[in-house]
JSON list of C-alpha atoms in Angstrom, two decimals:
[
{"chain": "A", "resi": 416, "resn": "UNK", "atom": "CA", "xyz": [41.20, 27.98, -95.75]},
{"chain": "A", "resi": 417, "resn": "UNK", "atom": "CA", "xyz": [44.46, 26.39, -94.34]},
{"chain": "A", "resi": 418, "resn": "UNK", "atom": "CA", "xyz": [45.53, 23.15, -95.93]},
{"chain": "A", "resi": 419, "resn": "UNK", "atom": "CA", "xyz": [49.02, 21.42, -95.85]},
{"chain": "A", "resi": 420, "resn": "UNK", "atom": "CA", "xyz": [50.02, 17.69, -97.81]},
{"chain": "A", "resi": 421, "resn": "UNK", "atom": "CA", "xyz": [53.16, 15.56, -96.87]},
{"chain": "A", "resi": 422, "resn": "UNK", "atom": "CA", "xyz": [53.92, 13.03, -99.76]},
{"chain": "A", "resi": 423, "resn": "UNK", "atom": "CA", "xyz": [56.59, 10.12, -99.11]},
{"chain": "A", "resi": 424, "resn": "UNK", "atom": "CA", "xyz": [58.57, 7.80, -102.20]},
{"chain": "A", "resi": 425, "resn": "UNK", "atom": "CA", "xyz": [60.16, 4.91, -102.14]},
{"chain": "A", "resi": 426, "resn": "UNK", "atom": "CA", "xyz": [61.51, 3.73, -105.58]},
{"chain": "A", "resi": 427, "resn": "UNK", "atom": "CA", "xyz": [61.73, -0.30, -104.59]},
{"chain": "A", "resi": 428, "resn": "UNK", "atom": "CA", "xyz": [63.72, -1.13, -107.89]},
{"chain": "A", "resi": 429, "resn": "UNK", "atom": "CA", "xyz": [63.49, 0.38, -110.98]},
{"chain": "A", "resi": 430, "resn": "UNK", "atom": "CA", "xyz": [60.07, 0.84, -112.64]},
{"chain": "A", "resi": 431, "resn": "UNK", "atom": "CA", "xyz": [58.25, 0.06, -108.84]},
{"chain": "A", "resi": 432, "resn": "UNK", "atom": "CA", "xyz": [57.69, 2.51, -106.13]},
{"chain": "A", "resi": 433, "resn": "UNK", "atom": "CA", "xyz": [55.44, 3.32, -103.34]},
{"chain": "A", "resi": 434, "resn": "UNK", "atom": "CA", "xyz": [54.17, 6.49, -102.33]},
{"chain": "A", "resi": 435, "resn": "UNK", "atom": "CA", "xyz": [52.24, 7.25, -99.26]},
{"chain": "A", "resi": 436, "resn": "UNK", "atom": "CA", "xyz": [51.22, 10.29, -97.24]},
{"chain": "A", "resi": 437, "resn": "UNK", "atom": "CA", "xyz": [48.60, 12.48, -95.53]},
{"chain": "A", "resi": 438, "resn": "UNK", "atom": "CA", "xyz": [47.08, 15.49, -96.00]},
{"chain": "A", "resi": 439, "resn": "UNK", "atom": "CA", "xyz": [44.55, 17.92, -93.92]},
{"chain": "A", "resi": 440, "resn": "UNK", "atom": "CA", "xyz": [42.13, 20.76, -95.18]},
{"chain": "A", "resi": 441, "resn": "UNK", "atom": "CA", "xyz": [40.25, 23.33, -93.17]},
{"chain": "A", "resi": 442, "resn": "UNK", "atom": "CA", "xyz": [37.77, 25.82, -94.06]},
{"chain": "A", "resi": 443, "resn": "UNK", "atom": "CA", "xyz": [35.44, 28.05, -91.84]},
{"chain": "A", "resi": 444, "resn": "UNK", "atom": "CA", "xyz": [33.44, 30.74, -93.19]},
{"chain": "A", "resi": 445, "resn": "UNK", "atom": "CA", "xyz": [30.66, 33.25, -91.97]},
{"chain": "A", "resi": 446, "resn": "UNK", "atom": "CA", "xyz": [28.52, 35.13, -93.68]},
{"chain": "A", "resi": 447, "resn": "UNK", "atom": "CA", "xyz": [25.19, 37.11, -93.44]},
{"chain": "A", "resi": 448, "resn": "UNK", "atom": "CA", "xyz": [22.59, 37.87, -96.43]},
{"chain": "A", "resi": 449, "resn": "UNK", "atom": "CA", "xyz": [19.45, 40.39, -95.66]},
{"chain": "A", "resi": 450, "resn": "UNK", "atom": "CA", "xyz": [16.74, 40.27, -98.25]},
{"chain": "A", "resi": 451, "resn": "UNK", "atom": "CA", "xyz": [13.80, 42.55, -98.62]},
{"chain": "A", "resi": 452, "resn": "UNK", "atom": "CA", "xyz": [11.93, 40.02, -100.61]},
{"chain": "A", "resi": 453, "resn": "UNK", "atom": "CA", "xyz": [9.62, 37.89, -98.89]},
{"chain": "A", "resi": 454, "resn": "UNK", "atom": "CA", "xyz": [9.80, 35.06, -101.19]},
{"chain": "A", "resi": 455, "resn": "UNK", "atom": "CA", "xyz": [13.77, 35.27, -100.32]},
{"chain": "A", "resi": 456, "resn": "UNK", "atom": "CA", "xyz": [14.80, 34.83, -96.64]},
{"chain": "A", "resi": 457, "resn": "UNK", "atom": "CA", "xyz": [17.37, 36.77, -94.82]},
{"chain": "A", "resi": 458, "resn": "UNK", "atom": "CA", "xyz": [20.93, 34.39, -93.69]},
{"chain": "A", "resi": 459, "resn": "UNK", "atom": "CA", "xyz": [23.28, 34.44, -91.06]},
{"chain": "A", "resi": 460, "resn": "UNK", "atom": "CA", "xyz": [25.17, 30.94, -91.37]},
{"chain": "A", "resi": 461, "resn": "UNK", "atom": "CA", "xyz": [28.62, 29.52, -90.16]},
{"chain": "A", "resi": 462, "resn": "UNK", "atom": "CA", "xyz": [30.13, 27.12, -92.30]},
{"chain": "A", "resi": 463, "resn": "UNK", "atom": "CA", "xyz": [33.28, 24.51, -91.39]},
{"chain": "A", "resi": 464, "resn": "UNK", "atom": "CA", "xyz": [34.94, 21.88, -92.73]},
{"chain": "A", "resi": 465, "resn": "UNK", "atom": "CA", "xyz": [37.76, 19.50, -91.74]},
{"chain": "A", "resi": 466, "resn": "UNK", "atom": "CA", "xyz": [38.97, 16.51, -93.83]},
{"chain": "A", "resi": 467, "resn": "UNK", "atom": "CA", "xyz": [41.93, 14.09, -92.94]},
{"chain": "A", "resi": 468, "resn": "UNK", "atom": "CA", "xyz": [43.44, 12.10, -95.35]},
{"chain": "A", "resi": 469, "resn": "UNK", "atom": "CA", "xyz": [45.94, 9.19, -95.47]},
{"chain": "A", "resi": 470, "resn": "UNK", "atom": "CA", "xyz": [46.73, 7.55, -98.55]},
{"chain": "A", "resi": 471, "resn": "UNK", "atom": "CA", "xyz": [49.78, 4.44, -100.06]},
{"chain": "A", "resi": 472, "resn": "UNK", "atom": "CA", "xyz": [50.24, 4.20, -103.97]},
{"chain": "A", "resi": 473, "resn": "UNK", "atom": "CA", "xyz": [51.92, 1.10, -105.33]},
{"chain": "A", "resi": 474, "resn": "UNK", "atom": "CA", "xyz": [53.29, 1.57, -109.03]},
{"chain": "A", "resi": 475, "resn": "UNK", "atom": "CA", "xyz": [55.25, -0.85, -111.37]},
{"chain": "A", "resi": 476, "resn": "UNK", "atom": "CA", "xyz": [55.71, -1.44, -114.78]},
{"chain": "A", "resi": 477, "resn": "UNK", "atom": "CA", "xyz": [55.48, -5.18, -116.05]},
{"chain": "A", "resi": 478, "resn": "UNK", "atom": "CA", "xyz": [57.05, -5.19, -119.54]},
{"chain": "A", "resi": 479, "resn": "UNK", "atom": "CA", "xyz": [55.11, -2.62, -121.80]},
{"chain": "A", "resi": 480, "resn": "UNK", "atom": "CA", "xyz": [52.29, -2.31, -119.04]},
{"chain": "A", "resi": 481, "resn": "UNK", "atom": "CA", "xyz": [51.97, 0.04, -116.36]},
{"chain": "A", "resi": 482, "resn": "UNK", "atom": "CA", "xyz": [50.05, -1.06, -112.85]},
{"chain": "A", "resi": 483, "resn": "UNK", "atom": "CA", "xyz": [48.94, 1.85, -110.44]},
{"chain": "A", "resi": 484, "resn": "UNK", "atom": "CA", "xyz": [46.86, 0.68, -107.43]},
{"chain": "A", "resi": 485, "resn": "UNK", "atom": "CA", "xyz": [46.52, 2.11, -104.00]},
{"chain": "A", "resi": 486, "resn": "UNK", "atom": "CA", "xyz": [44.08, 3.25, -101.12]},
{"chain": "A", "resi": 487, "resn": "UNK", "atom": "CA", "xyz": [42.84, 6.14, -99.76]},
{"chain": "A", "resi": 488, "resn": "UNK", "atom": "CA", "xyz": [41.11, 6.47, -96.04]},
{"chain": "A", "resi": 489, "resn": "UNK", "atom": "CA", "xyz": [39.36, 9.81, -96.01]},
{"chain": "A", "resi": 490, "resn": "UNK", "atom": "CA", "xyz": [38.11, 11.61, -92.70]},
{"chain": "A", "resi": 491, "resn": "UNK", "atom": "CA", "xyz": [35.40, 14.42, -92.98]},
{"chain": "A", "resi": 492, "resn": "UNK", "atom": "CA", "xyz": [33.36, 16.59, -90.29]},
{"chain": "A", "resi": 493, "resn": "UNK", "atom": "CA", "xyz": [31.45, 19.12, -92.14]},
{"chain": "A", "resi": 494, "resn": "UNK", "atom": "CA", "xyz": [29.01, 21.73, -90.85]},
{"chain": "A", "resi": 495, "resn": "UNK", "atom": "CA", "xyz": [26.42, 24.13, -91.15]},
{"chain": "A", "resi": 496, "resn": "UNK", "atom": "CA", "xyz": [25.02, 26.07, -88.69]},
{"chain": "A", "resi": 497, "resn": "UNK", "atom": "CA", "xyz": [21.98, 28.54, -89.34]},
{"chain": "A", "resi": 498, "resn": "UNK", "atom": "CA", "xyz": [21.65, 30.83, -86.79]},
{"chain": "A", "resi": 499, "resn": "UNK", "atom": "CA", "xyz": [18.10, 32.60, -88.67]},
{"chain": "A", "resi": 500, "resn": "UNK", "atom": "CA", "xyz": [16.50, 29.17, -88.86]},
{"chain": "A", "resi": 501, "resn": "UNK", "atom": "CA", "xyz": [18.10, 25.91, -86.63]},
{"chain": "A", "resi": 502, "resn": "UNK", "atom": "CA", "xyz": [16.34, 23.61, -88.98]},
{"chain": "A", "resi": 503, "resn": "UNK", "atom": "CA", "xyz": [18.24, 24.59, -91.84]},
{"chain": "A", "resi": 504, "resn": "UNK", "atom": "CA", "xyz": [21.64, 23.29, -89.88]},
{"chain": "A", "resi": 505, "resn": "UNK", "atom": "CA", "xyz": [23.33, 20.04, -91.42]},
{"chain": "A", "resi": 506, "resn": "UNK", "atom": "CA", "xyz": [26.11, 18.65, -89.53]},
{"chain": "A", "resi": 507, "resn": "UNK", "atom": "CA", "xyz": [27.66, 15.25, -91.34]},
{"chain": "A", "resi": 508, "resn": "UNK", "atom": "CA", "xyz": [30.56, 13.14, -90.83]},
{"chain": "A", "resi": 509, "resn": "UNK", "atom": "CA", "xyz": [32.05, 10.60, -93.36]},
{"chain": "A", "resi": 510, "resn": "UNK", "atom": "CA", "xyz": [34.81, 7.88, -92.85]},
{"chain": "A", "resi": 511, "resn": "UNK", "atom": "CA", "xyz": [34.98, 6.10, -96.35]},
{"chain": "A", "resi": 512, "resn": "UNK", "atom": "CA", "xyz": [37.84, 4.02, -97.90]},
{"chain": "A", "resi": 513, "resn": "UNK", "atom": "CA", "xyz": [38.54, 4.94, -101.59]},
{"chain": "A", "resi": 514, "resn": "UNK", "atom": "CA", "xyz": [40.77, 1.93, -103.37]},
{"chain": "A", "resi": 515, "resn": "UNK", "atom": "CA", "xyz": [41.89, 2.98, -107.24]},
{"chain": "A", "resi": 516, "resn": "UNK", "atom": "CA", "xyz": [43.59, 0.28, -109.66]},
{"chain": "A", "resi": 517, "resn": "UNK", "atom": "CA", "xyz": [44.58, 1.24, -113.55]},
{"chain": "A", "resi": 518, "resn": "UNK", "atom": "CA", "xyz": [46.47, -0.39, -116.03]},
{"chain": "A", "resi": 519, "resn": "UNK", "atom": "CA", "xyz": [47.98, 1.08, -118.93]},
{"chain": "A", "resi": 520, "resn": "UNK", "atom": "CA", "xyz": [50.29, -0.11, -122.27]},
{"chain": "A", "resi": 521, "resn": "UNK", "atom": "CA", "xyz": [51.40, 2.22, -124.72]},
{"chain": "A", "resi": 522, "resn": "UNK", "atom": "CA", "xyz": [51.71, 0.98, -128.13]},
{"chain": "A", "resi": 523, "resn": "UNK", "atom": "CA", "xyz": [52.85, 2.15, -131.39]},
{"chain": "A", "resi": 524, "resn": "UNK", "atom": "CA", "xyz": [52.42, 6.00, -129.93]},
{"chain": "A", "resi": 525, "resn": "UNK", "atom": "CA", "xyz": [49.04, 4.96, -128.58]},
{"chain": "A", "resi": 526, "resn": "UNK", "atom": "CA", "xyz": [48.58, 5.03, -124.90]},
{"chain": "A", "resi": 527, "resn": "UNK", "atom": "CA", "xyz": [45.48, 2.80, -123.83]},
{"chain": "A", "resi": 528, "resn": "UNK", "atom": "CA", "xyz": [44.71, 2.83, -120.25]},
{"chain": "A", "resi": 529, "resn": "UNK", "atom": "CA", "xyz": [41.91, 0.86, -117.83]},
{"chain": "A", "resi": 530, "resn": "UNK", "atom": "CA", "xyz": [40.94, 2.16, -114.51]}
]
């Protein structure tokens, strides 16, 4: 597993910023299971996984209510390889857009919050 995040801020006045950044995570992983039940097959299998991420967060406070809203552009290429049965391999790859808004106002000690 090898996985590493850089995170930017930029306070724009007081009580608004913007934070962007990117990360990256990597896993690979072998492995090999023998079974002497019939009803449970033997496994030899590679697995991998690499997923880039770049992201920008906008947050200000309006009077008593907090406003968080941002996007997030993910990159995946995943992978399975069985090397027992070649069927059994899945190889996908995703490209997807995540947006996120929430609101929140704390009042009288009692934090309410939409999302």
């Amino acid at each position: 597993i090898l996985a590493g995040k850089l995170a930017l801020n930029y306070e724009i006045s007081d009580g608004t910023g913007l934070s962007w950044g990117f990360e990256y995570n990597h896993i690979n992983g072998n492995g090999y299971l023998t079974a002497t039940s019939a009803e449970v097959p033997s496994s030899d299998y590679a697995n991998r996984e690499n997923k880039y991420a770049l992201y920008v967060e906008f947050t200000a406070k309006i009077g008593g209510v907090g406003i968080n809203g941002g996007v997030r552009y993910e990159d995946l290429v995943s992978g399975y390889d069985d090397h027992v049965d070649k069927d059994g391999s899945v190889h996908r790859h995703y490209r997807n857009f995540y947006p996120s808004l929430s609101l929140n106002h704390k009042t009288n000690g009692w934090s309410n919050m939409a999302s």
